[in-house]
């Protein structure tokens, strides 16, 4: 299966939820899966977000994604601007150039 790279372009928790859900589904099918939080979207790393009844909140969904093998990448510039640290075990710091250079034959989705 081809990989999937998802770029979350803004700090909208609903888009982040959709990205994590899509990433978990792709990972379950066996493909390499990455979610890149661009600039202001890195603030979602600290969001828990409410969830509809019966669904996991953002923190729980991030944990499911991590357990599923989804790679979560935070924009280095966005981290610096937001004063957020990527020292968490489930988050790597990275940039758009590296993301695109390592895209290979991944499908690219922007939310």
Short mmCIF file of C-alpha atoms in Angstrom, two decimals:
data_model
loop_
_atom_site.label_atom_id
_atom_site.label_comp_id
_atom_site.label_asym_id
_atom_site.label_seq_id
_atom_site.Cartn_x
_atom_site.Cartn_y
_atom_site.Cartn_z
CA UNK A 1 0.00 0.00 0.00
CA UNK A 2 1.20 3.51 -0.79
CA UNK A 3 1.94 5.73 2.15
CA UNK A 4 -0.11 8.72 3.24
CA UNK A 5 1.21 12.12 4.32
CA UNK A 6 -1.33 14.57 5.72
CA UNK A 7 -0.57 18.27 6.19
CA UNK A 8 -2.71 20.05 8.79
CA UNK A 9 -2.51 23.68 7.65
CA UNK A 10 -4.20 25.48 10.55
CA UNK A 11 -5.17 25.18 14.21
CA UNK A 12 -8.66 23.76 13.62
CA UNK A 13 -9.24 20.84 16.04
CA UNK A 14 -11.88 19.27 13.76
CA UNK A 15 -9.41 19.11 10.87
CA UNK A 16 -6.79 17.63 13.20
CA UNK A 17 -9.33 15.02 14.34
CA UNK A 18 -10.05 14.16 10.70
CA UNK A 19 -6.32 13.94 9.94
CA UNK A 20 -5.67 11.62 12.88
CA UNK A 21 -8.66 9.45 12.01
CA UNK A 22 -7.59 9.18 8.38
CA UNK A 23 -4.00 8.44 9.45
CA UNK A 24 -5.10 5.66 11.80
CA UNK A 25 -7.17 4.08 9.03
CA UNK A 26 -4.24 4.21 6.59
CA UNK A 27 -1.88 2.78 9.20
CA UNK A 28 -4.34 -0.08 9.84
CA UNK A 29 -4.11 -0.90 6.12
CA UNK A 30 -0.33 -1.19 6.40
CA UNK A 31 0.92 1.99 4.77
CA UNK A 32 3.47 4.46 6.11
CA UNK A 33 1.50 7.30 7.61
CA UNK A 34 2.61 10.80 8.63
CA UNK A 35 0.74 13.84 9.95
CA UNK A 36 2.55 17.17 9.61
CA UNK A 37 1.37 20.11 11.71
CA UNK A 38 2.21 23.28 9.77
CA UNK A 39 2.97 26.58 11.54
CA UNK A 40 -0.02 27.51 13.79
CA UNK A 41 -1.30 23.93 13.71
CA UNK A 42 1.44 22.97 16.21
CA UNK A 43 -0.72 24.50 18.94
CA UNK A 44 -2.94 21.44 18.49
CA UNK A 45 -0.26 19.42 20.29
CA UNK A 46 -1.52 20.84 23.57
CA UNK A 47 -5.23 20.70 22.71
CA UNK A 48 -7.49 18.05 24.17
CA UNK A 49 -10.62 19.18 22.35
CA UNK A 50 -14.06 17.93 23.18
CA UNK A 51 -15.38 14.95 21.29
CA UNK A 52 -18.86 13.81 20.37
CA UNK A 53 -20.25 11.24 22.80
CA UNK A 54 -18.51 7.90 22.49
CA UNK A 55 -15.50 9.23 20.56
CA UNK A 56 -12.00 9.82 21.94
CA UNK A 57 -10.84 13.39 22.61
CA UNK A 58 -7.78 14.70 20.75
CA UNK A 59 -5.31 13.52 23.39
CA UNK A 60 -6.77 10.01 23.30
CA UNK A 61 -6.85 10.05 19.49
CA UNK A 62 -3.18 11.13 19.39
CA UNK A 63 -2.35 8.17 21.63
CA UNK A 64 -4.23 5.78 19.33
CA UNK A 65 -2.38 7.23 16.33
CA UNK A 66 0.96 6.83 18.08
CA UNK A 67 0.15 3.22 19.02
CA UNK A 68 -0.87 2.61 15.38
CA UNK A 69 2.52 3.77 14.11
CA UNK A 70 1.44 7.16 12.78
CA UNK A 71 4.38 9.57 12.67
CA UNK A 72 3.45 13.01 14.02
CA UNK A 73 5.71 15.81 12.76
CA UNK A 74 5.58 19.41 14.03
CA UNK A 75 6.81 22.36 11.96
CA UNK A 76 10.03 23.70 13.50
CA UNK A 77 9.09 27.30 12.74
CA UNK A 78 5.63 26.82 14.21
CA UNK A 79 7.12 25.31 17.37
CA UNK A 80 9.37 28.31 17.83
CA UNK A 81 6.59 30.83 17.15
CA UNK A 82 4.18 29.12 19.55
CA UNK A 83 6.78 28.44 22.23
CA UNK A 84 5.80 24.76 22.16
CA UNK A 85 8.34 21.99 22.69
CA UNK A 86 8.44 18.85 20.54
CA UNK A 87 10.31 16.89 23.17
CA UNK A 88 7.37 14.52 23.54
CA UNK A 89 8.17 10.98 22.53
CA UNK A 90 5.35 10.87 19.96
CA UNK A 91 6.31 14.06 18.07
CA UNK A 92 9.25 14.80 15.77
CA UNK A 93 10.29 18.31 14.74
CA UNK A 94 10.63 18.82 11.01
CA UNK A 95 10.26 21.14 8.10
CA UNK A 96 8.31 21.31 4.86
CA UNK A 97 11.42 20.80 2.71
CA UNK A 98 12.31 17.54 4.46
CA UNK A 99 8.69 16.41 4.39
CA UNK A 100 8.48 16.87 0.62
CA UNK A 101 11.96 15.46 0.03
CA UNK A 102 10.94 12.24 1.76
CA UNK A 103 7.45 12.04 0.25
CA UNK A 104 8.44 9.21 -2.12
CA UNK A 105 5.21 7.79 -3.57
CA UNK A 106 3.04 8.78 -0.59
CA UNK A 107 -0.32 10.32 -1.32
CA UNK A 108 -0.40 13.91 -0.05
CA UNK A 109 -3.52 15.34 1.62
CA UNK A 110 -3.89 18.85 3.02
CA UNK A 111 -6.54 19.65 5.61
#
